[in-house]
CSV table of C-alpha atoms and ligand atoms in Angstrom, one decimal:
chain,number,residue,atom,x,y,z
A,1,MET,CA,-42.3,0.1,40.6
A,2,ARG,CA,-45.1,-2.2,38.6
A,3,ALA,CA,-44.0,-5.2,36.6
A,4,LEU,CA,-45.5,-8.1,34.8
A,5,THR,CA,-45.2,-11.3,36.9
A,6,TRP,CA,-46.0,-14.8,36.1
A,7,HIS,CA,-48.3,-17.0,38.8
A,8,GLY,CA,-48.9,-19.9,36.6
A,9,LYS,CA,-50.1,-21.3,33.4
A,10,HIS,CA,-52.3,-18.2,31.5
A,11,ASP,CA,-52.0,-16.2,34.9
A,12,VAL,CA,-50.0,-13.3,34.7
A,13,ARG,CA,-50.7,-9.9,36.6
A,14,VAL,CA,-49.4,-6.5,37.2
A,15,GLU,CA,-48.0,-6.0,40.7
A,16,THR,CA,-45.9,-3.8,42.8
A,17,HIS,CA,-42.2,-4.7,43.3
A,18,PRO,CA,-39.5,-3.2,44.9
A,19,ASP,CA,-37.3,-1.0,42.4
A,20,PRO,CA,-34.4,-2.6,41.2
A,21,GLU,CA,-30.7,-1.5,42.9
A,22,ILE,CA,-27.1,-1.5,41.5
A,23,VAL,CA,-25.6,-4.8,42.5
A,24,ASN,CA,-22.3,-4.9,40.6
A,25,PRO,CA,-20.0,-2.1,39.7
A,26,ARG,CA,-20.9,-3.0,35.9
A,27,ASP,CA,-25.0,-2.6,36.1
A,28,ALA,CA,-26.9,-0.1,35.1
A,29,ILE,CA,-31.0,0.8,36.1
A,30,ILE,CA,-32.9,1.3,33.1
A,31,GLU,CA,-36.4,3.0,33.3
A,32,VAL,CA,-38.4,1.2,30.4
A,33,THR,CA,-40.2,3.2,28.0
A,34,SER,CA,-41.2,0.5,25.8
A,35,THR,CA,-41.2,-3.2,26.0
A,36,ALA,CA,-42.7,-6.1,23.8
A,37,ILE,CA,-44.6,-9.4,24.3
A,38,CYS,CA,-42.4,-12.1,22.5
A,39,GLY,CA,-43.8,-15.5,21.2
A,40,SER,CA,-41.2,-17.2,23.2
A,41,ASP,CA,-42.8,-15.4,26.3
A,42,LEU,CA,-46.0,-17.4,25.1
A,43,HIS,CA,-44.0,-20.7,26.1
A,44,LEU,CA,-43.4,-19.3,29.7
A,45,TYR,CA,-47.5,-18.2,29.4
A,46,ASP,CA,-48.4,-21.9,28.3
A,47,GLY,CA,-46.5,-23.1,31.2
A,48,VAL,CA,-44.0,-25.6,29.0
A,49,ILE,CA,-40.7,-23.9,30.2
A,50,PRO,CA,-39.6,-25.5,33.3
A,51,GLY,CA,-37.9,-23.2,36.2
A,52,LEU,CA,-40.4,-20.3,36.6
A,53,LEU,CA,-41.4,-19.3,39.9
A,54,ALA,CA,-45.0,-17.5,41.2
A,55,GLY,CA,-43.9,-13.8,40.9
A,56,ASP,CA,-41.2,-13.8,38.4
A,57,ILE,CA,-41.1,-10.6,36.4
A,58,LEU,CA,-41.4,-11.5,32.9
A,59,GLY,CA,-40.0,-9.8,29.7
A,60,HIS,CA,-36.9,-9.8,27.6
A,61,GLU,CA,-37.7,-7.4,24.8
A,62,PHE,CA,-37.5,-3.8,26.0
A,63,MET,CA,-35.7,-0.6,26.1
A,64,GLY,CA,-35.4,2.8,28.2
A,65,ARG,CA,-33.6,5.7,29.4
A,66,VAL,CA,-30.7,4.9,31.7
A,67,VAL,CA,-31.3,6.3,35.3
A,68,GLU,CA,-28.4,5.1,37.3
A,69,THR,CA,-25.1,3.6,36.3
A,70,GLY,CA,-22.9,1.7,38.5
A,71,PRO,CA,-19.0,3.1,38.8
A,72,LYS,CA,-17.9,0.4,35.9
A,73,SER,CA,-20.9,0.9,33.4
A,74,THR,CA,-19.7,2.8,30.1
A,75,LEU,CA,-23.8,4.4,30.0
A,76,LYS,CA,-24.7,7.9,31.0
A,77,LYS,CA,-27.5,8.8,32.8
A,78,GLY,CA,-30.4,9.9,30.5
A,79,GLN,CA,-29.0,7.8,27.4
A,80,ARG,CA,-31.6,6.2,25.4
A,81,VAL,CA,-30.8,2.4,24.8
A,82,VAL,CA,-31.9,-0.9,23.7
A,83,VAL,CA,-31.1,-4.0,25.6
A,84,PRO,CA,-30.0,-7.5,24.3
A,85,PHE,CA,-32.3,-10.3,25.6
A,86,THR,CA,-29.2,-12.1,26.4
A,87,ILE,CA,-26.8,-11.0,29.2
A,88,SER,CA,-23.3,-11.5,28.1
A,89,CYS,CA,-20.0,-10.6,30.1
A,90,GLY,CA,-18.1,-10.0,27.0
A,91,HIS,CA,-14.7,-11.5,28.2
A,92,CYS,CA,-15.3,-15.1,28.5
A,93,PHE,CA,-14.0,-17.7,25.9
A,94,PHE,CA,-17.7,-17.8,24.4
A,95,CYS,CA,-18.2,-14.0,24.3
A,96,GLU,CA,-14.4,-13.1,22.5
A,97,ARG,CA,-16.3,-15.7,19.8
A,98,GLN,CA,-19.0,-13.4,19.7
A,99,GLN,CA,-21.2,-16.4,20.9
A,100,TYR,CA,-22.7,-14.0,23.2
A,101,SER,CA,-25.7,-16.4,24.0
A,102,ALA,CA,-23.4,-18.9,25.4
A,103,CYS,CA,-21.6,-16.7,28.0
A,104,ASP,CA,-20.3,-18.4,30.8
A,105,ASN,CA,-20.4,-15.6,33.4
A,106,SER,CA,-23.8,-14.2,33.1
A,107,ASN,CA,-25.9,-17.4,34.5
A,108,PRO,CA,-25.1,-17.7,38.2
A,109,ALA,CA,-23.6,-20.8,39.7
A,110,GLU,CA,-26.7,-22.5,41.2
A,111,LYS,CA,-28.7,-21.9,38.3
A,112,GLN,CA,-26.2,-23.3,36.1
A,113,ASP,CA,-26.4,-26.7,38.1
A,114,LEU,CA,-30.3,-26.5,37.1
A,115,SER,CA,-30.0,-26.2,33.3
A,116,GLU,CA,-26.8,-28.5,32.8
A,117,PRO,CA,-28.7,-31.8,33.5
A,118,LEU,CA,-31.2,-30.5,30.6
A,119,TYR,CA,-28.4,-29.3,27.8
A,120,GLY,CA,-25.0,-30.6,29.2
A,121,HIS,CA,-23.8,-27.2,29.6
A,122,ALA,CA,-25.4,-24.2,31.0
A,123,MET,CA,-26.3,-21.2,28.8
A,124,SER,CA,-26.0,-17.7,29.4
A,125,GLY,CA,-28.5,-15.6,31.7
A,126,LEU,CA,-31.5,-14.2,29.8
A,127,PHE,CA,-33.9,-11.5,31.1
A,128,GLY,CA,-37.1,-12.5,32.3
A,129,TYR,CA,-36.9,-16.3,31.1
A,130,SER,CA,-37.0,-18.6,34.1
A,131,HIS,CA,-34.6,-19.7,36.6
A,132,LEU,CA,-32.8,-22.0,34.3
A,133,THR,CA,-31.5,-18.9,32.5
A,134,GLY,CA,-30.6,-16.9,35.6
A,135,GLY,CA,-33.8,-15.9,36.8
A,136,TYR,CA,-33.3,-12.3,36.0
A,137,PRO,CA,-36.1,-9.9,36.5
A,138,GLY,CA,-37.5,-9.1,33.2
A,139,GLY,CA,-38.0,-5.7,31.4
A,140,GLN,CA,-41.7,-5.7,31.5
A,141,ALA,CA,-42.0,-3.3,34.2
A,142,GLU,CA,-41.3,0.3,35.1
A,143,TYR,CA,-37.4,-0.3,35.8
A,144,VAL,CA,-35.1,-3.2,35.3
A,145,ARG,CA,-31.5,-3.9,36.5
A,146,VAL,CA,-29.0,-4.4,33.5
A,147,PRO,CA,-25.9,-6.4,34.4
A,148,PHE,CA,-22.6,-6.0,32.3
A,149,SER,CA,-24.3,-2.6,30.9
A,150,ASP,CA,-20.7,-2.1,29.1
A,151,ILE,CA,-21.5,-4.8,26.9
A,152,GLY,CA,-24.9,-5.0,26.0
A,153,PRO,CA,-27.3,-2.3,25.6
A,154,ILE,CA,-26.9,-0.1,22.1
A,155,VAL,CA,-27.3,3.6,22.5
A,156,ILE,CA,-30.0,4.8,20.0
A,157,PRO,CA,-29.4,8.4,18.6
A,158,ASP,CA,-32.0,10.8,18.6
A,159,GLY,CA,-34.3,11.0,15.5
A,160,LEU,CA,-34.7,7.4,16.0
A,161,ASP,CA,-38.3,6.7,17.9
A,162,ASP,CA,-38.8,3.5,20.0
A,163,ASP,CA,-41.0,1.8,17.8
A,164,GLN,CA,-38.3,1.9,15.1
A,165,VAL,CA,-35.5,0.2,17.2
A,166,LEU,CA,-37.3,-1.6,19.8
A,167,PHE,CA,-36.7,-5.2,18.2
A,168,LEU,CA,-33.3,-5.1,18.0
A,169,SER,CA,-33.7,-6.6,21.4
A,170,ASP,CA,-34.4,-9.8,19.8
A,171,ILE,CA,-36.6,-10.6,17.3
A,172,LEU,CA,-34.7,-8.5,14.2
A,173,PRO,CA,-31.4,-9.9,15.0
A,174,THR,CA,-33.1,-13.2,15.5
A,175,GLY,CA,-34.9,-13.2,12.2
A,176,TRP,CA,-31.3,-11.9,10.6
A,177,MET,CA,-29.7,-14.9,12.1
A,178,ALA,CA,-32.1,-17.4,11.2
A,179,ALA,CA,-31.3,-16.3,7.6
A,180,GLU,CA,-27.7,-16.1,8.4
A,181,ASN,CA,-27.9,-19.8,9.3
A,182,ALA,CA,-29.7,-20.6,6.3
A,183,GLY,CA,-26.6,-20.0,4.4
A,184,ILE,CA,-28.2,-18.2,1.9
A,185,GLU,CA,-26.8,-17.7,-1.9
A,186,GLU,CA,-28.0,-15.5,-4.4
A,187,GLY,CA,-30.7,-16.6,-6.1
A,188,ASP,CA,-31.8,-19.0,-3.8
A,189,THR,CA,-35.1,-20.3,-2.8
A,190,VAL,CA,-36.1,-20.4,0.8
A,191,ALA,CA,-39.0,-21.5,2.7
A,192,VAL,CA,-40.0,-20.3,6.1
A,193,TRP,CA,-42.5,-22.2,8.4
A,194,GLY,CA,-44.4,-19.5,10.9
A,195,CYS,CA,-45.3,-15.9,9.8
A,196,GLY,CA,-44.9,-14.7,13.6
A,197,PRO,CA,-42.8,-11.8,14.3
A,198,VAL,CA,-39.3,-14.0,13.6
A,199,GLY,CA,-40.3,-15.6,11.0
A,200,LEU,CA,-41.4,-12.2,9.0
A,201,PHE,CA,-38.2,-10.8,10.2
A,202,ALA,CA,-36.3,-14.0,8.8
A,203,ILE,CA,-38.2,-13.1,5.3
A,204,GLN,CA,-37.2,-9.5,5.2
A,205,SER,CA,-33.6,-10.6,5.9
A,206,ALA,CA,-33.7,-13.3,3.4
A,207,LEU,CA,-34.7,-11.3,0.7
A,208,LEU,CA,-32.3,-8.7,1.5
A,209,MET,CA,-29.3,-11.3,1.6
A,210,GLY,CA,-30.4,-12.1,-2.1
A,211,ALA,CA,-32.6,-14.9,-1.8
A,212,GLY,CA,-34.4,-15.3,-5.0
A,213,LYS,CA,-37.6,-16.4,-4.0
A,214,VAL,CA,-39.1,-16.7,-0.4
A,215,ILE,CA,-42.2,-19.3,0.5
A,216,ALA,CA,-43.9,-18.5,3.8
A,217,ILE,CA,-46.0,-21.1,5.3
A,218,ASP,CA,-49.2,-20.1,8.1
A,219,GLU,CA,-52.7,-20.3,8.6
A,220,TYR,CA,-53.4,-16.7,9.7
A,221,PRO,CA,-54.6,-14.4,6.9
A,222,THR,CA,-53.3,-11.4,8.1
A,223,ARG,CA,-49.6,-12.8,8.8
A,224,LEU,CA,-49.8,-14.4,5.3
A,225,ALA,CA,-51.0,-10.9,4.0
A,226,LEU,CA,-48.0,-9.5,6.0
A,227,ALA,CA,-45.3,-12.1,4.6
A,228,ARG,CA,-47.0,-11.2,1.1
A,229,LYS,CA,-46.1,-7.6,1.7
A,230,LEU,CA,-42.6,-8.3,2.2
A,231,GLY,CA,-42.1,-9.9,-1.0
A,232,ALA,CA,-42.9,-13.7,0.0
A,233,GLU,CA,-45.0,-16.1,-1.5
A,234,VAL,CA,-47.3,-17.7,0.8
A,235,ILE,CA,-49.2,-21.0,1.5
A,236,ASP,CA,-51.6,-21.7,4.0
A,237,PHE,CA,-51.4,-24.8,5.6
A,238,LYS,CA,-54.9,-25.4,6.4
A,239,ARG,CA,-55.9,-25.4,2.5
A,240,THR,CA,-52.7,-26.6,0.8
A,241,ARG,CA,-50.7,-29.6,0.8
A,242,VAL,CA,-47.2,-28.0,2.0
A,243,LEU,CA,-44.7,-30.5,0.8
A,244,GLU,CA,-46.5,-31.2,-2.6
A,245,ALA,CA,-46.9,-27.3,-3.5
A,246,LEU,CA,-43.4,-26.4,-2.4
A,247,MET,CA,-41.8,-29.2,-5.0
A,248,GLU,CA,-44.1,-27.7,-7.2
A,249,MET,CA,-42.9,-23.9,-6.3
A,250,SER,CA,-39.0,-24.8,-6.2
A,251,GLY,CA,-39.0,-26.5,-9.8
A,252,GLY,CA,-39.4,-30.3,-8.3
A,253,LEU,CA,-36.3,-29.9,-6.4
A,254,GLY,CA,-37.0,-28.7,-2.8
A,255,PRO,CA,-36.3,-25.4,-1.5
A,256,ASP,CA,-32.4,-24.6,-1.2
A,257,ALA,CA,-32.7,-23.7,2.6
A,258,VAL,CA,-35.2,-23.9,5.1
A,259,ILE,CA,-36.5,-22.0,8.3
A,260,ASP,CA,-38.3,-23.2,11.5
A,261,ALA,CA,-39.6,-20.2,12.9
A,262,VAL,CA,-42.6,-22.0,14.8
A,263,GLY,CA,-40.3,-24.0,17.6
A,264,MET,CA,-42.0,-26.4,20.2
A,265,GLU,CA,-45.5,-25.6,20.1
A,266,ALA,CA,-46.3,-26.2,16.6
A,267,HIS,CA,-50.2,-27.0,16.6
A,268,GLY,CA,-52.8,-28.2,14.1
A,269,MET,CA,-54.4,-31.7,13.4
A,270,MET,CA,-51.6,-33.2,11.9
A,271,PRO,CA,-51.1,-36.7,13.5
A,272,ASP,CA,-47.6,-36.4,14.7
A,273,THR,CA,-49.0,-33.0,16.4
A,274,ILE,CA,-51.7,-35.0,18.3
A,275,MET,CA,-49.2,-37.6,19.7
A,276,ASP,CA,-46.8,-34.7,20.9
A,277,ASN,CA,-49.8,-33.1,22.6
A,278,MET,CA,-50.8,-36.0,24.2
A,279,LYS,CA,-47.7,-36.9,25.8
A,280,GLN,CA,-47.2,-33.2,27.0
A,281,ARG,CA,-50.6,-34.0,28.5
A,282,VAL,CA,-49.7,-36.9,30.5
A,283,GLY,CA,-46.3,-35.5,31.6
A,284,ILE,CA,-44.0,-37.4,29.3
A,285,GLY,CA,-43.2,-34.4,27.4
A,286,ALA,CA,-42.2,-34.3,24.2
A,287,ASP,CA,-41.5,-30.8,21.9
A,288,SER,CA,-44.3,-30.5,19.6
A,289,ALA,CA,-42.4,-30.0,16.3
A,290,HIS,CA,-44.6,-30.6,13.1
A,291,ALA,CA,-43.0,-27.6,11.3
A,292,LEU,CA,-39.4,-29.0,12.0
A,293,ARG,CA,-40.1,-32.4,10.7
A,294,GLU,CA,-42.0,-31.3,7.8
A,295,ALA,CA,-39.2,-28.9,7.1
A,296,ILE,CA,-36.8,-31.5,7.2
A,297,MET,CA,-38.6,-33.5,4.7
A,298,ALA,CA,-39.2,-30.6,2.6
A,299,VAL,CA,-35.9,-29.3,1.9
A,300,ARG,CA,-33.9,-30.4,-1.3
A,301,LYS,CA,-31.1,-32.9,-1.0
A,302,GLY,CA,-28.0,-31.2,0.4
A,303,GLY,CA,-30.0,-28.2,1.8
A,304,ARG,CA,-29.8,-26.2,4.6
A,305,VAL,CA,-32.1,-26.2,8.0
A,306,SER,CA,-31.9,-23.3,10.2
A,307,ILE,CA,-34.0,-23.5,13.5
A,308,PRO,CA,-34.6,-20.2,15.0
A,309,GLY,CA,-37.8,-21.4,16.5
A,310,VAL,CA,-37.3,-22.3,20.4
A,311,TYR,CA,-37.1,-25.4,21.7
A,312,GLY,CA,-36.8,-26.4,25.6
A,313,GLY,CA,-36.7,-30.3,26.0
A,314,PHE,CA,-36.3,-33.4,23.7
A,315,LEU,CA,-37.9,-34.7,20.6
A,316,ASP,CA,-39.3,-37.8,19.3
A,317,LYS,CA,-40.5,-39.2,15.9
A,318,PHE,CA,-37.3,-37.0,14.5
A,319,PRO,CA,-36.6,-37.7,10.9
A,320,LEU,CA,-33.0,-38.2,11.6
A,321,GLY,CA,-32.7,-40.6,8.6
A,322,ALA,CA,-33.7,-37.9,6.0
A,323,LEU,CA,-31.4,-35.4,7.8
A,324,MET,CA,-28.7,-37.9,7.3
A,325,GLU,CA,-29.3,-39.6,4.2
A,326,LYS,CA,-30.2,-36.1,2.4
A,327,GLY,CA,-26.6,-34.8,3.4
A,328,LEU,CA,-28.6,-31.7,5.4
A,329,THR,CA,-26.9,-28.9,7.4
A,330,VAL,CA,-28.4,-27.5,10.2
A,331,ARG,CA,-27.5,-24.7,12.1
A,332,THR,CA,-29.5,-23.2,15.5
A,333,GLY,CA,-29.4,-21.4,18.5
A,334,GLN,CA,-30.6,-18.7,20.6
A,335,THR,CA,-29.5,-15.1,19.1
A,336,HIS,CA,-25.7,-13.9,19.8
A,337,VAL,CA,-27.9,-10.2,19.8
A,338,GLN,CA,-24.8,-8.3,20.4
A,339,ARG,CA,-23.4,-9.3,17.4
A,340,TYR,CA,-25.5,-8.0,15.2
A,341,THR,CA,-27.1,-5.1,16.8
A,342,GLU,CA,-24.9,-2.2,15.2
A,343,ASP,CA,-25.1,-3.5,11.8
A,344,LEU,CA,-29.0,-3.7,12.1
A,345,LEU,CA,-29.2,-0.1,13.7
A,346,ARG,CA,-27.4,1.3,10.7
A,347,ARG,CA,-29.4,-0.6,8.6
A,348,ILE,CA,-32.5,0.8,10.3
A,349,GLY,CA,-31.1,4.3,10.1
A,350,GLU,CA,-30.6,4.3,6.6
A,351,GLY,CA,-34.1,3.2,5.8
A,352,GLU,CA,-33.3,-0.1,4.5
A,353,ILE,CA,-35.0,-2.1,7.4
A,354,ASP,CA,-38.6,-0.9,8.6
A,355,THR,CA,-40.0,-3.2,11.4
A,356,THR,CA,-42.8,-0.5,12.3
A,357,PHE,CA,-45.2,-2.3,10.3
A,358,LEU,CA,-45.5,-5.5,12.9
A,359,ILE,CA,-46.9,-3.7,15.7
A,360,SER,CA,-50.7,-4.3,15.8
A,361,HIS,CA,-51.3,-3.1,19.6
A,362,ARG,CA,-49.6,-0.4,21.9
A,363,LEU,CA,-50.7,-0.9,25.5
A,364,PRO,CA,-50.2,0.6,29.3
A,365,LEU,CA,-48.2,-1.8,31.3
A,366,GLU,CA,-51.3,-2.3,33.5
A,367,ASP,CA,-53.0,-4.0,30.3
A,368,ALA,CA,-50.6,-6.4,30.1
A,369,ALA,CA,-52.5,-9.5,31.0
A,370,ARG,CA,-55.1,-8.5,28.2
A,371,GLY,CA,-52.0,-8.3,25.6
A,372,TYR,CA,-50.8,-11.5,26.8
A,373,GLU,CA,-54.4,-13.3,26.2
A,374,ASN,CA,-54.9,-11.9,22.9
A,375,PHE,CA,-51.3,-12.4,21.6
A,376,ARG,CA,-52.2,-16.0,22.5
A,377,PHE,CA,-55.6,-16.8,21.5
A,378,ASN,CA,-56.0,-13.9,19.0
A,379,GLN,CA,-52.8,-14.1,17.0
A,380,ASN,CA,-54.5,-13.0,13.9
A,381,GLU,CA,-55.1,-9.8,14.6
A,382,TRP,CA,-52.6,-9.3,17.7
A,383,THR,CA,-49.6,-9.6,15.6
A,384,LYS,CA,-47.1,-7.6,17.9
A,385,VAL,CA,-48.1,-6.1,21.2
A,386,VAL,CA,-45.9,-3.2,22.7
A,387,LEU,CA,-46.6,-2.4,26.2
A,388,LYS,CA,-45.6,1.3,27.2
A,389,PRO,CA,-44.9,1.7,31.0
A,390,GLY,CA,-45.6,5.5,32.1
A,391,THR,CA,-48.3,5.5,29.6
A,392,GLU,CA,-52.0,5.2,30.5
A,393,VAL,CA,-54.0,4.8,27.3
A,394,ALA,CA,-53.9,2.1,24.7
A,395,GLN,CA,-52.7,3.5,21.2
R,401,ZN,ZN1,-38.1,-12.3,22.3
R,402,ZN,ZN1,-19.1,-13.9,28.4
C-alpha cells in the first residue's frame, strides 16, 4: 500500500509499505477514504516531538470502510467508520471512567518505559504519533490496522458524507472538550487563543454551550474571518495589544474563561517567545508558550483556563504566581474522543454542527507532502487539508 512517512524535520514522503494485517482478535483493517493533516502533525513535521523514527507512518484523523475483521471485532465488512485518534481498550481503570486517552492497555509495555520518565505515567496509544504513544502506524495511508475496534470506531449512517463526519476523529471532540473544560456558564465571556481548527471548533462549541461572548485571537485574516463567521469577536494580535483589548471587551474584569488552542509552538516576536525559541535551538528545549502565559494573565480572578493546545515537555517562565494568587482552575488533557463521538454525530446529523466550512484543500494521498508544506508555511490559505487515498486529482 501507499503511505505518508516521516523522515526528519520537514521531510515527509509517500512510500510503498506492506499492507497491515490482523494481529489481535479485536482488530479491524480499514481502507481509508479520507484522512486529515492535523495541527498537531505539524509538531511532528517540525521535529519537536521526541520518539519518531524514520519511516513511521503519520496520521491520526481518518475514516474509511471496514475490509477485514478479527473474530472479536464488532464491526462488519463494508461499514463506514470514523476512528478516534486515541486507542483505548474499553475495560481498564481509566477507560471505565471514560478517560480514554489515559488507557493503560493500549501503549505496549516497552513503549510505556519511554514515556514514563517524561510524564510519570504512560498515556494511551495514539495512531501515527511517535513511539512514546505506542508507535502505531497512522492513517495517512491506504489501509490501517485499528486495534480494539469494538470500542473506538463509530459507524456512520448512509446520508452523511466523509467531509461532514471526518473531524469526529479528533478536532471536533477536541474543540468540544476544550469548551467543556472551560466550564462555560450562561452568558460567559470566553477568549480563545488560536483560530486553527481546534480553536474554531472550540468557539463553535462555546457558543452552543451558552457563552454570551467569544473573543478569538489570531494573526491570520482568513482564520479571523472564519471565527467572525461563527459569531466571535476578533483580535489580531499583530495590530492590537491583547491584554488591554480583552479587559475592555470584558467590561474591565477579564474573560471568565480562556482557551489556549495554540500549544507549544507559539510564535511571534514577543520577548518570552524569542527566549523559548533560542532555548529550543540550543537544545535545552523549553516549550514555547506565549499564548498560555498571556491567557493566564488575561483571565479574570477566579476564572477558568482550558488547554487543548499540545505541550510535550517542560515550560519555564510559567506564571504560577498569577495562577495561584488569582485562584484559577486549569483543565487540560488529550481528548477522550470516545466519550463525545455519539453525541456529536447526533448533532451533525441534526444539522446543529457543520464542520465542512473548515476544509480548504482536498488532495490525493500522493500529494501529501505538498499538503504538509502548505499547511505549515501557508496557514492563511490552507486552513485544513483532507487527503483522499484512492483519488488522483485535487478537488
Ligand atoms: Zn489531530
Ligand atoms: Zn483502557
